[in-house]
Coordinates of C-alpha atoms (C1' of nucleotides) in Angstrom, one line a residue:
Chain A
M1 CA -69.1 -12.2 71.3
L2 CA -69.6 -9.1 69.3
D3 CA -67.9 -10.1 66.0
Y4 CA -67.6 -6.5 64.9
D5 CA -66.0 -3.4 66.6
F6 CA -68.6 -1.1 65.1
D7 CA -67.9 1.7 67.6
E8 CA -64.4 2.0 66.3
S9 CA -65.4 1.7 62.6
I10 CA -65.0 4.4 60.0
G11 CA -68.7 4.5 59.6
Y12 CA -69.2 5.4 63.2
W13 CA -66.6 8.2 63.2
L14 CA -67.9 9.6 59.9
T15 CA -71.4 9.7 61.2
V16 CA -70.8 11.4 64.6
T17 CA -68.2 13.8 63.2
T18 CA -70.5 14.9 60.3
Q19 CA -73.4 15.3 62.6
R20 CA -71.4 17.4 64.9
Y21 CA -70.2 19.6 62.0
H22 CA -73.7 20.1 60.7
R23 CA -75.0 21.0 64.2
A24 CA -72.2 23.5 64.7
F25 CA -72.8 25.1 61.3
N26 CA -76.6 25.2 61.7
D27 CA -76.2 26.7 65.2
A28 CA -74.0 29.4 63.8
L29 CA -76.5 30.2 61.0
V30 CA -79.6 30.3 63.2
P31 CA -79.5 34.1 63.6
Y32 CA -79.7 34.5 59.8
G33 CA -82.7 32.2 59.4
I34 CA -80.8 29.8 57.1
T35 CA -79.6 26.3 57.3
F36 CA -76.3 24.6 56.3
R37 CA -77.9 22.9 53.3
Q38 CA -79.5 26.2 52.1
S39 CA -76.1 27.8 52.4
Q40 CA -74.7 25.2 50.1
V41 CA -77.3 26.1 47.5
L42 CA -76.3 29.7 47.7
G43 CA -72.6 28.6 47.5
W44 CA -73.1 26.8 44.2
L45 CA -75.1 29.6 42.8
A46 CA -72.4 32.1 43.8
L47 CA -69.8 29.9 42.2
E48 CA -71.5 29.0 38.9
G49 CA -74.5 31.4 38.4
E50 CA -77.9 30.0 37.4
L51 CA -78.2 26.3 37.5
S52 CA -81.0 23.8 36.7
Q53 CA -82.4 21.8 39.6
A54 CA -80.9 18.6 38.1
E55 CA -77.5 20.2 37.9
L56 CA -77.7 21.6 41.4
A57 CA -78.8 18.3 42.9
G58 CA -75.9 16.7 41.1
K59 CA -73.4 19.1 42.5
M60 CA -74.8 18.8 46.0
M61 CA -74.9 15.0 45.6
I62 CA -78.5 14.7 46.8
E63 CA -81.6 13.3 45.1
P64 CA -83.8 15.7 43.2
P65 CA -86.8 15.3 45.5
T66 CA -84.6 16.3 48.4
L67 CA -83.6 19.5 46.7
V68 CA -87.2 20.3 45.8
R69 CA -88.1 20.9 49.4
I70 CA -84.9 22.8 50.2
L71 CA -85.6 25.1 47.2
D72 CA -89.3 25.4 48.2
R73 CA -88.3 26.8 51.6
M74 CA -85.7 29.1 50.1
E75 CA -88.2 30.4 47.5
R76 CA -90.7 30.9 50.3
D77 CA -88.1 33.0 52.1
G78 CA -87.2 35.0 49.0
L79 CA -83.6 33.7 48.8
I80 CA -83.9 32.1 45.3
R81 CA -86.2 32.2 42.4
R82 CA -87.1 29.5 39.9
R83 CA -87.7 30.4 36.3
P84 CA -88.6 28.2 33.3
C85 CA -85.7 27.4 30.9
P86 CA -86.3 29.2 27.6
T87 CA -85.0 26.3 25.6
D88 CA -86.3 23.2 27.5
R89 CA -89.7 23.3 29.1
R90 CA -88.9 20.4 31.4
R91 CA -86.2 22.4 33.1
K92 CA -86.3 25.1 35.7
L93 CA -83.4 27.5 36.3
I94 CA -82.5 28.5 39.9
G95 CA -81.1 31.9 40.6
A96 CA -80.1 33.7 43.8
T97 CA -82.0 36.9 44.6
A98 CA -80.7 40.2 45.7
K99 CA -82.0 39.5 49.2
S100 CA -79.6 36.5 49.4
K101 CA -76.5 38.5 48.8
P102 CA -76.0 39.9 52.4
V103 CA -77.0 36.4 53.7
W104 CA -74.2 34.9 51.6
A105 CA -71.7 37.3 53.2
K106 CA -72.8 36.1 56.7
I107 CA -72.6 32.4 55.6
V108 CA -69.0 33.0 54.5
D109 CA -68.2 34.5 57.9
C110 CA -69.8 31.6 59.7
A111 CA -68.0 29.1 57.5
K112 CA -64.7 30.5 58.2
V113 CA -65.3 30.3 62.0
I114 CA -66.6 26.8 61.9
R115 CA -63.8 25.6 59.7
A116 CA -61.3 27.2 62.0
R117 CA -62.8 25.5 65.0
A118 CA -63.1 22.1 63.3
T119 CA -59.5 22.1 62.1
D120 CA -57.9 23.7 65.2
G121 CA -54.6 22.0 65.9
L122 CA -54.4 20.3 62.6
T123 CA -51.6 21.2 60.2
D124 CA -52.3 22.1 56.6
R125 CA -50.9 18.8 55.6
Q126 CA -53.2 16.9 58.0
Q127 CA -56.2 18.8 56.6
A128 CA -55.1 17.9 53.1
T129 CA -54.7 14.2 54.2
L130 CA -58.2 14.2 55.7
K131 CA -59.8 15.5 52.6
K132 CA -57.9 13.1 50.4
L133 CA -58.8 10.1 52.5
L134 CA -62.5 11.2 52.6
G135 CA -62.4 11.6 48.9
R136 CA -61.0 8.1 48.5
V137 CA -63.7 6.6 50.8
H138 CA -66.3 8.5 48.8
E139 CA -65.0 7.3 45.5
N140 CA -64.8 3.7 46.7
L141 CA -68.4 3.8 47.7
L142 CA -69.5 5.2 44.3
L143 CA -68.2 2.2 42.6
Q144 CA -69.7 -1.3 42.5
P145 CA -73.4 -0.9 43.2
P146 CA -74.4 -3.1 46.1
A147 CA -76.7 -5.3 44.0
E148 CA -73.8 -6.4 41.9
L149 CA -71.7 -7.0 44.9
F150 CA -74.2 -9.1 46.8
D151 CA -75.3 -11.1 43.8
R152 CA -72.0 -12.8 43.4
Chain B
M1 CA -65.9 36.8 43.9
L2 CA -66.8 33.8 46.0
D3 CA -64.8 34.5 49.1
Y4 CA -64.9 30.8 50.2
D5 CA -64.0 27.6 48.5
F6 CA -66.8 25.7 50.1
D7 CA -66.8 22.9 47.6
E8 CA -63.3 22.0 48.7
S9 CA -64.0 22.4 52.4
I10 CA -63.8 19.7 55.1
G11 CA -67.5 20.1 55.7
Y12 CA -68.4 19.4 52.1
W13 CA -66.3 16.2 52.0
L14 CA -67.6 15.0 55.4
T15 CA -71.1 15.5 54.2
V16 CA -71.0 13.8 50.9
T17 CA -68.8 10.9 52.2
T18 CA -71.0 10.2 55.1
Q19 CA -74.1 10.3 53.0
R20 CA -72.6 7.9 50.6
Y21 CA -71.6 5.6 53.4
H22 CA -75.1 5.6 54.9
R23 CA -76.6 5.0 51.5
A24 CA -74.4 2.0 50.8
F25 CA -75.0 0.5 54.3
N26 CA -78.8 1.1 54.1
D27 CA -78.9 -0.4 50.6
A28 CA -77.1 -3.5 51.9
L29 CA -79.5 -3.9 54.8
V30 CA -82.8 -3.5 52.8
P31 CA -83.3 -7.3 52.4
Y32 CA -83.3 -7.6 56.2
G33 CA -85.8 -4.8 56.8
I34 CA -83.5 -2.8 59.0
T35 CA -81.7 0.5 58.7
F36 CA -78.2 1.7 59.5
R37 CA -79.3 3.5 62.6
Q38 CA -81.3 0.6 63.9
S39 CA -78.2 -1.6 63.3
Q40 CA -76.3 0.7 65.6
V41 CA -78.8 0.3 68.3
L42 CA -78.4 -3.5 68.1
G43 CA -74.7 -3.1 68.1
W44 CA -74.6 -1.2 71.4
L45 CA -77.0 -3.6 72.9
A46 CA -74.8 -6.5 71.8
L47 CA -71.8 -4.8 73.2
E48 CA -73.2 -3.7 76.5
G49 CA -76.4 -5.6 77.2
E50 CA -79.5 -3.7 78.4
L51 CA -79.2 0.1 78.4
S52 CA -81.5 2.9 79.3
Q53 CA -82.7 5.2 76.6
A54 CA -80.6 8.1 77.9
E55 CA -77.5 5.9 78.0
L56 CA -78.1 4.7 74.5
A57 CA -78.8 8.2 73.1
G58 CA -75.5 9.2 74.6
K59 CA -73.5 6.4 73.1
M60 CA -75.1 7.0 69.7
M61 CA -74.6 10.7 70.1
I62 CA -78.1 11.6 69.1
E63 CA -80.8 13.5 71.0
P64 CA -83.3 11.5 73.0
P65 CA -86.4 12.4 70.9
T66 CA -84.6 11.1 67.9
L67 CA -83.9 7.8 69.6
V68 CA -87.6 7.5 70.7
R69 CA -88.8 7.1 67.2
I70 CA -86.0 4.8 66.2
L71 CA -86.9 2.6 69.1
D72 CA -90.6 2.9 68.4
R73 CA -90.1 1.3 65.0
M74 CA -87.8 -1.4 66.3
E75 CA -90.3 -2.3 69.0
R76 CA -93.0 -2.3 66.4
D77 CA -90.9 -4.8 64.4
G78 CA -90.1 -6.9 67.4
L79 CA -86.3 -6.3 67.5
I80 CA -86.2 -4.7 70.9
R81 CA -88.3 -4.4 74.0
R82 CA -88.6 -1.6 76.5
R83 CA -89.1 -2.5 80.2
P84 CA -89.4 -0.2 83.2
C85 CA -86.4 0.1 85.4
P86 CA -87.1 -1.6 88.7
T87 CA -85.2 1.1 90.7
D88 CA -86.0 4.3 88.9
R89 CA -89.5 4.9 87.5
R90 CA -88.3 7.6 85.1
R91 CA -86.1 5.2 83.2
K92 CA -86.8 2.5 80.6
L93 CA -84.4 -0.3 79.8
I94 CA -83.9 -1.4 76.3
G95 CA -83.1 -5.0 75.5
A96 CA -82.6 -6.9 72.2
T97 CA -85.1 -9.7 71.5
A98 CA -84.4 -13.2 70.4
K99 CA -85.7 -12.2 67.0
S100 CA -83.0 -9.7 66.6
K101 CA -80.2 -12.2 67.0
P102 CA -80.1 -13.5 63.4
V103 CA -80.6 -10.0 62.2
W104 CA -77.5 -8.9 64.0
A105 CA -75.5 -11.7 62.3
K106 CA -76.6 -10.3 58.9
I107 CA -75.7 -6.8 60.0
V108 CA -72.2 -7.9 60.9
D109 CA -71.9 -9.5 57.4
C110 CA -73.0 -6.3 55.7
A111 CA -70.8 -4.1 57.9
K112 CA -67.8 -6.1 56.9
V113 CA -68.6 -5.8 53.2
I114 CA -69.3 -2.1 53.3
R115 CA -66.2 -1.5 55.4
A116 CA -64.0 -3.4 53.0
R117 CA -65.5 -1.4 50.1
A118 CA -65.1 1.9 51.8
T119 CA -61.4 1.3 52.7
D120 CA -60.4 -0.5 49.5
G121 CA -56.8 0.6 48.7
L122 CA -56.2 2.2 52.0
T123 CA -53.5 0.9 54.3
D124 CA -54.1 0.1 57.9
R125 CA -52.1 3.2 58.7
Q126 CA -54.2 5.4 56.5
Q127 CA -57.4 4.0 58.0
A128 CA -56.0 4.8 61.5
T129 CA -55.0 8.3 60.4
L130 CA -58.5 8.9 59.0
K131 CA -60.2 7.8 62.2
K132 CA -57.8 9.8 64.3
L133 CA -58.3 13.0 62.2
L134 CA -62.1 12.5 62.3
G135 CA -61.9 12.1 66.1
R136 CA -59.9 15.4 66.3
V137 CA -62.4 17.3 64.2
H138 CA -65.2 15.8 66.3
E139 CA -63.5 16.7 69.6
N140 CA -62.8 20.3 68.3
L141 CA -66.5 20.8 67.6
L142 CA -67.6 19.5 71.0
L143 CA -65.6 22.3 72.6
Q144 CA -66.5 26.0 72.9
P145 CA -70.3 26.1 72.3
P146 CA -71.1 28.5 69.3
A147 CA -72.8 31.1 71.5
E148 CA -69.7 31.7 73.5
L149 CA -67.6 32.0 70.4
F150 CA -69.9 34.5 68.6
D151 CA -70.4 36.6 71.7
R152 CA -66.8 37.7 71.8
Chain C
dG1 C1' -92.7 10.8 11.2
dA2 C1' -93.8 7.6 14.8
dC3 C1' -92.5 5.6 18.8
dA4 C1' -89.6 4.2 22.7
dA5 C1' -86.2 5.7 25.9
dT6 C1' -84.6 9.1 28.7
dT7 C1' -84.7 13.4 31.3
dC8 C1' -86.8 16.9 34.4
dG9 C1' -89.3 18.1 38.2
dT10 C1' -92.8 16.8 41.2
dT11 C1' -95.6 14.3 45.0
dA12 C1' -96.1 10.8 48.6
dG13 C1' -94.4 8.4 52.2
dC14 C1' -90.8 6.7 55.2
dC15 C1' -86.5 7.4 58.1
dT16 C1' -83.8 10.3 61.0
dG17 C1' -81.6 14.7 62.5
dC18 C1' -82.8 18.8 65.5
dT19 C1' -85.2 22.3 69.1
dA20 C1' -88.9 23.5 72.3
dA21 C1' -92.0 22.2 75.6
dC22 C1' -94.2 19.0 78.6
dT23 C1' -95.1 15.5 82.6
dA24 C1' -93.3 12.3 85.9
dT25 C1' -89.8 11.1 88.9
dT26 C1' -85.5 11.4 91.5
dA27 C1' -81.6 13.9 93.8
dG28 C1' -79.9 17.4 96.6
dC29 C1' -80.0 21.1 99.8
dG30 C1' -81.5 24.0 103.6
Chain D
dC1 C1' -89.5 17.4 105.5
dG2 C1' -90.4 20.7 101.8
dC3 C1' -88.9 22.7 97.9
dT4 C1' -85.9 23.4 93.8
dA5 C1' -83.0 21.5 90.3
dA6 C1' -82.0 17.9 87.5
dT7 C1' -83.1 13.7 84.9
dA8 C1' -85.8 10.6 81.8
dG9 C1' -88.8 10.0 78.3
dT10 C1' -92.3 11.9 75.5
dT11 C1' -94.9 14.8 71.9
dA12 C1' -95.0 18.3 68.3
dG13 C1' -93.1 20.4 64.5
dC14 C1' -89.5 21.5 61.2
dA15 C1' -85.5 20.2 58.1
dG16 C1' -83.5 17.1 55.1
dG17 C1' -82.0 12.2 53.5
dC18 C1' -84.0 8.4 50.6
dT19 C1' -87.2 5.3 47.2
dA20 C1' -91.1 4.8 44.2
dA21 C1' -94.1 6.5 41.1
dC22 C1' -96.0 9.9 38.0
dG23 C1' -96.8 13.4 34.1
dA24 C1' -94.6 16.5 30.8
dA25 C1' -91.1 17.2 27.6
dT26 C1' -87.0 16.1 24.9
dT27 C1' -83.9 12.9 22.6
dG28 C1' -82.7 9.1 19.8
dT29 C1' -83.7 5.3 16.8
dC30 C1' -85.8 3.1 13.0

DNA sequence: GACAATTCGTTAGCCTGCTAACTATTAGCG
DNA sequence: CGCTAATAGTTAGCAGGCTAACGAATTGTC
């Protein structure tokens, strides 16, 4: 007896759906030499201007060491630059370069296509419901660190 | 002007929610020396008995080279064994070991806890809706390979 | 002012996602 | 029966998720 219908679980569907989304987006971006995650860096910089690495990692909800390597590759490819913060020598400020501007335009094009494919046949209401429910699951999992829970 | 509200997109919420789910699950499994993905291998073997690598990769919806390394680590840790298929020398059959049985019991415990946390405050109907919508997005992205779409 | 705590960014190492390419084997067709 | 196409599993290399640990710098407290 299995005890757990894991292949029908939310975790299973979250995993396979997100992987498929990333693959579709990355495939679409291949001609521009950029990845889904790099496009998100450019998105945040486009939205908010220069950000520190700590701020950017927070907005992308990834750990700082993960962002370091993403930024390393983007700096190598000339899409971003790092500059020291004039007021706090611990910090580095990340800015998009002129070279990244046409790339961002392509990213937006790809994003619109992938989004349209992903949501084909879903009403605006269903899309809003999906985002709301994902947000709820996300919020639930931010609470109650596992150590506290299992130490009961 | 930004042109695209990427931080409100489905892709964004899929990404951050799935990462959070994986982290919570992996955190819960740390004491048992296993990972979320390894637990899924054991789950499929528990559900269907021995499977070939190709079958297992298909069910987990990952590429075969990815599965190779997951299985390598599990074989190293004594949780699975590979044996040649008696009728087809290309194939290897993956079976769970006796050592994995108590581990599976712990995985089920953790899965129940994480699931309960993730869905806290959601009705059964909302959970069904979430899975259905994720399934629709997943199905949409399986259709129409990107190359065909962009070649229009 | 001294010192502890915290923050920032980094490096190392592990896990897991992919593509490309390869070898061994089986299936199918003429 | 011979040959081509397809399948199965592997290796290599890159991208990106994490934790742990570290050094440099700033903040906060006494």
